[in-house]
Each structure stands twice: as C-alpha cells, then as structure tokens.
Amino acid sequence: MEVMIQDTAETASRTAAALAAEEIRDHPDTVLGLATGSTPLGLYREWIRLHSDEGLDFGRVTSFNLDEYVGLPADHPCSYRYFMQEQLFNHINIRPDRVHIPNGTAGDLAAECAAYEQAIRDAGGIDVQVLGIGSDGHIGFNEPGGSLASRTRREILTAQTRRDNARFFDNPEDVPLYSLTMGIGTILESRRILLLAFGEHKADILAKAVEGPVTASVPASVLQMHPHVTVFVDEPGAASLARVDHYKWVMRHSLE
Ligand code: F6R
C-alpha cells in the first residue's frame, strides 16, 4: 500500500481526483468504481471543476457504484442514486446509460446482484475504484465478520453503520436495515484502488486497516492483499498510523 498523507482533506481529495483524471485522459473509456458518503465529496467537487475548467471528458467513462440501500427508490433524497446525481453526475458529461448503481427496489434482489456482477465483467472490470472506510472498518457495505471473498449481494447493516448514517435521514429509524453492496471479492478485482480517509474519527480504524492484521473483523484490512492501493489521508486521519515517517519518506522520494 502506498500511503499519501496530506495536510488537509481538500488537498488529499484534489490529489486523488488528479490521479483518476490522469487515468481518464490516458484511457477515455476508463471504468470507475464510485462511493457515496461524506468522504468522496471533495474528490467529486474537483472532478466537476476539472470538467468545467479544463474539459475533463467523462463522455466515454463507465461507472459502477459500490452500494445502495434496499427499499429506497432512485428519487428518494437519501438513496445513493439521488446522492450521485446531485453530487456528481448532474455536473459532468457522463452518459446515463453508462452509470450503474444497484437497484435496491428490484423485485428479485439476488438476480439484481448477479446482473450487477455480470455488468461489471461485461464492462471489462473496474479500472479505478474509489473507497471510503466505515468507522467499523467496512468498505462498500461489507460489514465486519463477512466473507473476504464475497460478491455483490444483499447485506445487513450493523447498528454502528446505521447510527453513523442516521445523519443523512430525518429519523434514525428510517435508515434501511439492508443494502445491496459489491462484495469484497468484487472490489479486490479492481485494477487500482484509491482509499480515502479523512478526520480524526477515522484515525484508529484506518491504522487497523493499513497496519493491523488482515482480518474479516476489519474488512478494509483485506486491501493489504491488493497489489495497487493508494491511501489518501489527511493529517488528523493519519494520527494513529505507526509508520508516518516512513510514508512521508516514501512520498518525498517518489516525487523526486
Ligand atoms: C458508501 C460506502 C461506505 C462509505 C463509508 C464511509 O458508498 O460504500 O463504505 O464509504 O461508510 O462513509 P463516510 O464517507 O460518510 O464517512
């Protein structure tokens, strides 16, 4: 894992956005894996800026989102479809038919998940996957204790995740109990992974994920098994990492 520590979340987000933008410029038909939540907002803002100010072209890009709540229709303000439209898709030139988000209102959820896996395969796999990390170590909605080889499926949310995400809902009880999420096995097949973690509330879990043992108890720790992960973290988020000096040393020398 390469760990890029930056002073602020804003700088880290811009660096991550620039890296993905370079990939899109080099390969206009890049397949992106996208996340929702607070963490990627700065990255999405920067992509929008690069699109409007510098003509970054998403016209041939395909995207697959990590997850969606079961039971929330696309026009529900708390659905991840709605979030993506508002925060990114409405502001860039990605084609609607190239955008993929699991449908949490599908009649047959198992068939929806199987079709999602097939669509990722048909697109040639994910080139660049953007990830946040949950306070319980989840990636996507792959909660602690699940299989590290899982595929896209229905997953129950932990009480912790429902509490964390209650801030987006009028009522804490309105947070759905289930999600559809790409599996860990699906995520690990991405060619490159950008893991973003900002703020002191992510420091301890990020340290476990990056420097602790690989364990299903901290799903993000499985990223240690992936050959091409870059972690973008701000100073507060890096506070519990033991090897900060080494990461900064590597950063300094890779910039030479
Ligand atoms: C969202 C997702 C989740 C979030 C995680 C962190 O699509 O897959 O794993 O990345 O819950 O959420 P925030 O960024 O809101 O702290």
JSON list of C-alpha atoms in Angstrom, two decimals, residues 13-137:
[
{"chain": "A", "resi": 13, "resn": "SER", "atom": "CA", "xyz": [-9.09, 14.88, -2.37]},
{"chain": "A", "resi": 14, "resn": "ARG", "atom": "CA", "xyz": [-7.57, 17.02, -5.11]},
{"chain": "A", "resi": 15, "resn": "THR", "atom": "CA", "xyz": [-4.56, 14.70, -5.36]},
{"chain": "A", "resi": 16, "resn": "ALA", "atom": "CA", "xyz": [-6.80, 11.64, -5.63]},
{"chain": "A", "resi": 17, "resn": "ALA", "atom": "CA", "xyz": [-9.01, 13.38, -8.19]},
{"chain": "A", "resi": 18, "resn": "ALA", "atom": "CA", "xyz": [-5.98, 14.35, -10.27]},
{"chain": "A", "resi": 19, "resn": "LEU", "atom": "CA", "xyz": [-4.69, 10.82, -10.26]},
{"chain": "A", "resi": 20, "resn": "ALA", "atom": "CA", "xyz": [-8.00, 9.43, -11.53]},
{"chain": "A", "resi": 21, "resn": "ALA", "atom": "CA", "xyz": [-8.29, 12.29, -14.03]},
{"chain": "A", "resi": 22, "resn": "GLU", "atom": "CA", "xyz": [-4.93, 11.36, -15.49]},
{"chain": "A", "resi": 23, "resn": "GLU", "atom": "CA", "xyz": [-6.21, 7.82, -15.95]},
{"chain": "A", "resi": 24, "resn": "ILE", "atom": "CA", "xyz": [-9.33, 9.18, -17.72]},
{"chain": "A", "resi": 25, "resn": "ARG", "atom": "CA", "xyz": [-7.23, 11.37, -20.01]},
{"chain": "A", "resi": 26, "resn": "ASP", "atom": "CA", "xyz": [-4.93, 8.46, -20.87]},
{"chain": "A", "resi": 27, "resn": "HIS", "atom": "CA", "xyz": [-7.81, 5.98, -21.22]},
{"chain": "A", "resi": 28, "resn": "PRO", "atom": "CA", "xyz": [-11.08, 7.79, -22.05]},
{"chain": "A", "resi": 29, "resn": "ASP", "atom": "CA", "xyz": [-13.08, 4.57, -21.63]},
{"chain": "A", "resi": 30, "resn": "THR", "atom": "CA", "xyz": [-11.96, 4.12, -18.02]},
{"chain": "A", "resi": 31, "resn": "VAL", "atom": "CA", "xyz": [-14.32, 2.17, -15.76]},
{"chain": "A", "resi": 32, "resn": "LEU", "atom": "CA", "xyz": [-14.69, 3.90, -12.39]},
{"chain": "A", "resi": 33, "resn": "GLY", "atom": "CA", "xyz": [-15.93, 2.37, -9.15]},
{"chain": "A", "resi": 34, "resn": "LEU", "atom": "CA", "xyz": [-17.58, 5.06, -7.03]},
{"chain": "A", "resi": 35, "resn": "ALA", "atom": "CA", "xyz": [-18.51, 5.55, -3.38]},
{"chain": "A", "resi": 36, "resn": "THR", "atom": "CA", "xyz": [-21.02, 7.77, -1.62]},
{"chain": "A", "resi": 37, "resn": "GLY", "atom": "CA", "xyz": [-20.91, 9.33, 1.86]},
{"chain": "A", "resi": 38, "resn": "SER", "atom": "CA", "xyz": [-19.03, 12.38, 3.09]},
{"chain": "A", "resi": 39, "resn": "THR", "atom": "CA", "xyz": [-15.54, 11.20, 2.17]},
{"chain": "A", "resi": 40, "resn": "PRO", "atom": "CA", "xyz": [-15.57, 11.44, -1.66]},
{"chain": "A", "resi": 41, "resn": "LEU", "atom": "CA", "xyz": [-17.35, 14.82, -1.80]},
{"chain": "A", "resi": 42, "resn": "GLY", "atom": "CA", "xyz": [-14.12, 16.81, -2.24]},
{"chain": "A", "resi": 43, "resn": "LEU", "atom": "CA", "xyz": [-12.93, 14.44, -4.95]},
{"chain": "A", "resi": 44, "resn": "TYR", "atom": "CA", "xyz": [-16.23, 14.81, -6.82]},
{"chain": "A", "resi": 45, "resn": "ARG", "atom": "CA", "xyz": [-16.07, 18.61, -6.49]},
{"chain": "A", "resi": 46, "resn": "GLU", "atom": "CA", "xyz": [-12.60, 18.52, -8.03]},
{"chain": "A", "resi": 47, "resn": "TRP", "atom": "CA", "xyz": [-13.72, 16.29, -10.93]},
{"chain": "A", "resi": 48, "resn": "ILE", "atom": "CA", "xyz": [-16.57, 18.75, -11.59]},
{"chain": "A", "resi": 49, "resn": "ARG", "atom": "CA", "xyz": [-14.06, 21.61, -11.58]},
{"chain": "A", "resi": 50, "resn": "LEU", "atom": "CA", "xyz": [-11.70, 19.72, -13.89]},
{"chain": "A", "resi": 51, "resn": "HIS", "atom": "CA", "xyz": [-14.63, 19.03, -16.20]},
{"chain": "A", "resi": 52, "resn": "SER", "atom": "CA", "xyz": [-15.85, 22.64, -16.34]},
{"chain": "A", "resi": 53, "resn": "ASP", "atom": "CA", "xyz": [-12.49, 24.45, -16.23]},
{"chain": "A", "resi": 54, "resn": "GLU", "atom": "CA", "xyz": [-10.20, 22.03, -18.03]},
{"chain": "A", "resi": 55, "resn": "GLY", "atom": "CA", "xyz": [-12.59, 20.00, -20.17]},
{"chain": "A", "resi": 56, "resn": "LEU", "atom": "CA", "xyz": [-12.04, 16.67, -18.42]},
{"chain": "A", "resi": 57, "resn": "ASP", "atom": "CA", "xyz": [-14.18, 14.42, -20.59]},
{"chain": "A", "resi": 58, "resn": "PHE", "atom": "CA", "xyz": [-16.35, 11.75, -18.96]},
{"chain": "A", "resi": 59, "resn": "GLY", "atom": "CA", "xyz": [-18.16, 11.03, -22.24]},
{"chain": "A", "resi": 60, "resn": "ARG", "atom": "CA", "xyz": [-16.74, 7.51, -22.60]},
{"chain": "A", "resi": 61, "resn": "VAL", "atom": "CA", "xyz": [-16.36, 6.74, -18.90]},
{"chain": "A", "resi": 62, "resn": "THR", "atom": "CA", "xyz": [-18.43, 3.97, -17.30]},
{"chain": "A", "resi": 63, "resn": "SER", "atom": "CA", "xyz": [-19.19, 3.93, -13.58]},
{"chain": "A", "resi": 64, "resn": "PHE", "atom": "CA", "xyz": [-20.30, 1.37, -11.03]},
{"chain": "A", "resi": 65, "resn": "ASN", "atom": "CA", "xyz": [-21.29, 2.47, -7.56]},
{"chain": "A", "resi": 66, "resn": "LEU", "atom": "CA", "xyz": [-20.42, 0.32, -4.60]},
{"chain": "A", "resi": 67, "resn": "ASP", "atom": "CA", "xyz": [-23.79, 0.10, -2.98]},
{"chain": "A", "resi": 68, "resn": "GLU", "atom": "CA", "xyz": [-27.39, 1.19, -2.50]},
{"chain": "A", "resi": 69, "resn": "TYR", "atom": "CA", "xyz": [-29.95, 0.94, 0.28]},
{"chain": "A", "resi": 70, "resn": "VAL", "atom": "CA", "xyz": [-32.58, -1.74, -0.12]},
{"chain": "A", "resi": 71, "resn": "GLY", "atom": "CA", "xyz": [-36.05, -0.23, -0.41]},
{"chain": "A", "resi": 72, "resn": "LEU", "atom": "CA", "xyz": [-35.15, 3.35, -1.33]},
{"chain": "A", "resi": 73, "resn": "PRO", "atom": "CA", "xyz": [-36.30, 4.37, -4.82]},
{"chain": "A", "resi": 74, "resn": "ALA", "atom": "CA", "xyz": [-33.97, 6.41, -7.06]},
{"chain": "A", "resi": 75, "resn": "ASP", "atom": "CA", "xyz": [-35.84, 9.65, -6.33]},
{"chain": "A", "resi": 76, "resn": "HIS", "atom": "CA", "xyz": [-35.58, 9.27, -2.54]},
{"chain": "A", "resi": 77, "resn": "PRO", "atom": "CA", "xyz": [-33.26, 12.04, -1.27]},
{"chain": "A", "resi": 78, "resn": "CYS", "atom": "CA", "xyz": [-31.35, 9.52, 0.88]},
{"chain": "A", "resi": 79, "resn": "SER", "atom": "CA", "xyz": [-30.82, 6.97, -1.90]},
{"chain": "A", "resi": 80, "resn": "TYR", "atom": "CA", "xyz": [-27.32, 6.67, -3.23]},
{"chain": "A", "resi": 81, "resn": "ARG", "atom": "CA", "xyz": [-28.65, 7.14, -6.76]},
{"chain": "A", "resi": 82, "resn": "TYR", "atom": "CA", "xyz": [-30.01, 10.53, -5.74]},
{"chain": "A", "resi": 83, "resn": "PHE", "atom": "CA", "xyz": [-26.74, 11.38, -3.97]},
{"chain": "A", "resi": 84, "resn": "MET", "atom": "CA", "xyz": [-24.67, 10.57, -7.06]},
{"chain": "A", "resi": 85, "resn": "GLN", "atom": "CA", "xyz": [-26.91, 12.59, -9.36]},
{"chain": "A", "resi": 86, "resn": "GLU", "atom": "CA", "xyz": [-26.72, 15.61, -7.05]},
{"chain": "A", "resi": 87, "resn": "GLN", "atom": "CA", "xyz": [-23.05, 15.42, -6.14]},
{"chain": "A", "resi": 88, "resn": "LEU", "atom": "CA", "xyz": [-21.53, 14.34, -9.45]},
{"chain": "A", "resi": 89, "resn": "PHE", "atom": "CA", "xyz": [-23.49, 13.03, -12.41]},
{"chain": "A", "resi": 90, "resn": "ASN", "atom": "CA", "xyz": [-25.63, 16.16, -12.96]},
{"chain": "A", "resi": 91, "resn": "HIS", "atom": "CA", "xyz": [-22.48, 18.25, -13.26]},
{"chain": "A", "resi": 92, "resn": "ILE", "atom": "CA", "xyz": [-20.33, 16.22, -15.68]},
{"chain": "A", "resi": 93, "resn": "ASN", "atom": "CA", "xyz": [-20.91, 14.71, -19.10]},
{"chain": "A", "resi": 94, "resn": "ILE", "atom": "CA", "xyz": [-21.08, 11.03, -18.09]},
{"chain": "A", "resi": 95, "resn": "ARG", "atom": "CA", "xyz": [-23.73, 9.21, -20.14]},
{"chain": "A", "resi": 96, "resn": "PRO", "atom": "CA", "xyz": [-26.72, 7.99, -18.10]},
{"chain": "A", "resi": 97, "resn": "ASP", "atom": "CA", "xyz": [-26.59, 4.60, -19.82]},
{"chain": "A", "resi": 98, "resn": "ARG", "atom": "CA", "xyz": [-23.01, 4.15, -18.60]},
{"chain": "A", "resi": 99, "resn": "VAL", "atom": "CA", "xyz": [-23.88, 4.82, -14.96]},
{"chain": "A", "resi": 100, "resn": "HIS", "atom": "CA", "xyz": [-24.58, 1.78, -12.78]},
{"chain": "A", "resi": 101, "resn": "ILE", "atom": "CA", "xyz": [-25.93, 1.72, -9.26]},
{"chain": "A", "resi": 102, "resn": "PRO", "atom": "CA", "xyz": [-27.53, -1.38, -7.74]},
{"chain": "A", "resi": 103, "resn": "ASN", "atom": "CA", "xyz": [-31.31, -1.12, -7.73]},
{"chain": "A", "resi": 104, "resn": "GLY", "atom": "CA", "xyz": [-32.42, -1.51, -4.13]},
{"chain": "A", "resi": 105, "resn": "THR", "atom": "CA", "xyz": [-36.06, -1.73, -5.16]},
{"chain": "A", "resi": 106, "resn": "ALA", "atom": "CA", "xyz": [-35.63, -4.64, -7.60]},
{"chain": "A", "resi": 107, "resn": "GLY", "atom": "CA", "xyz": [-38.24, -7.36, -7.17]},
{"chain": "A", "resi": 108, "resn": "ASP", "atom": "CA", "xyz": [-35.59, -10.08, -7.24]},
{"chain": "A", "resi": 109, "resn": "LEU", "atom": "CA", "xyz": [-32.59, -8.78, -5.31]},
{"chain": "A", "resi": 110, "resn": "ALA", "atom": "CA", "xyz": [-30.45, -11.87, -5.93]},
{"chain": "A", "resi": 111, "resn": "ALA", "atom": "CA", "xyz": [-30.98, -11.53, -9.69]},
{"chain": "A", "resi": 112, "resn": "GLU", "atom": "CA", "xyz": [-30.18, -7.81, -9.45]},
{"chain": "A", "resi": 113, "resn": "CYS", "atom": "CA", "xyz": [-26.88, -8.61, -7.72]},
{"chain": "A", "resi": 114, "resn": "ALA", "atom": "CA", "xyz": [-25.96, -11.31, -10.24]},
{"chain": "A", "resi": 115, "resn": "ALA", "atom": "CA", "xyz": [-26.74, -8.92, -13.11]},
{"chain": "A", "resi": 116, "resn": "TYR", "atom": "CA", "xyz": [-24.59, -6.24, -11.46]},
{"chain": "A", "resi": 117, "resn": "GLU", "atom": "CA", "xyz": [-21.61, -8.61, -11.29]},
{"chain": "A", "resi": 118, "resn": "GLN", "atom": "CA", "xyz": [-22.18, -9.53, -14.94]},
{"chain": "A", "resi": 119, "resn": "ALA", "atom": "CA", "xyz": [-22.37, -5.87, -15.98]},
{"chain": "A", "resi": 120, "resn": "ILE", "atom": "CA", "xyz": [-19.00, -5.20, -14.30]},
{"chain": "A", "resi": 121, "resn": "ARG", "atom": "CA", "xyz": [-17.50, -8.17, -16.16]},
{"chain": "A", "resi": 122, "resn": "ASP", "atom": "CA", "xyz": [-19.07, -7.03, -19.46]},
{"chain": "A", "resi": 123, "resn": "ALA", "atom": "CA", "xyz": [-17.52, -3.59, -18.98]},
{"chain": "A", "resi": 124, "resn": "GLY", "atom": "CA", "xyz": [-14.10, -5.24, -18.68]},
{"chain": "A", "resi": 125, "resn": "GLY", "atom": "CA", "xyz": [-13.78, -4.82, -14.89]},
{"chain": "A", "resi": 126, "resn": "ILE", "atom": "CA", "xyz": [-13.19, -1.73, -12.78]},
{"chain": "A", "resi": 127, "resn": "ASP", "atom": "CA", "xyz": [-10.05, 0.25, -13.54]},
{"chain": "A", "resi": 128, "resn": "VAL", "atom": "CA", "xyz": [-10.09, 2.71, -10.63]},
{"chain": "A", "resi": 129, "resn": "GLN", "atom": "CA", "xyz": [-12.17, 2.07, -7.51]},
{"chain": "A", "resi": 130, "resn": "VAL", "atom": "CA", "xyz": [-12.77, 4.92, -5.04]},
{"chain": "A", "resi": 131, "resn": "LEU", "atom": "CA", "xyz": [-13.38, 3.76, -1.46]},
{"chain": "A", "resi": 132, "resn": "GLY", "atom": "CA", "xyz": [-14.18, 5.35, 1.88]},
{"chain": "A", "resi": 133, "resn": "ILE", "atom": "CA", "xyz": [-13.92, 3.43, 5.13]},
{"chain": "A", "resi": 134, "resn": "GLY", "atom": "CA", "xyz": [-16.69, 2.98, 7.68]},
{"chain": "A", "resi": 135, "resn": "SER", "atom": "CA", "xyz": [-15.98, 3.56, 11.36]},
{"chain": "A", "resi": 136, "resn": "ASP", "atom": "CA", "xyz": [-16.36, -0.21, 11.84]},
{"chain": "A", "resi": 137, "resn": "GLY", "atom": "CA", "xyz": [-13.88, -0.91, 9.02]}
]
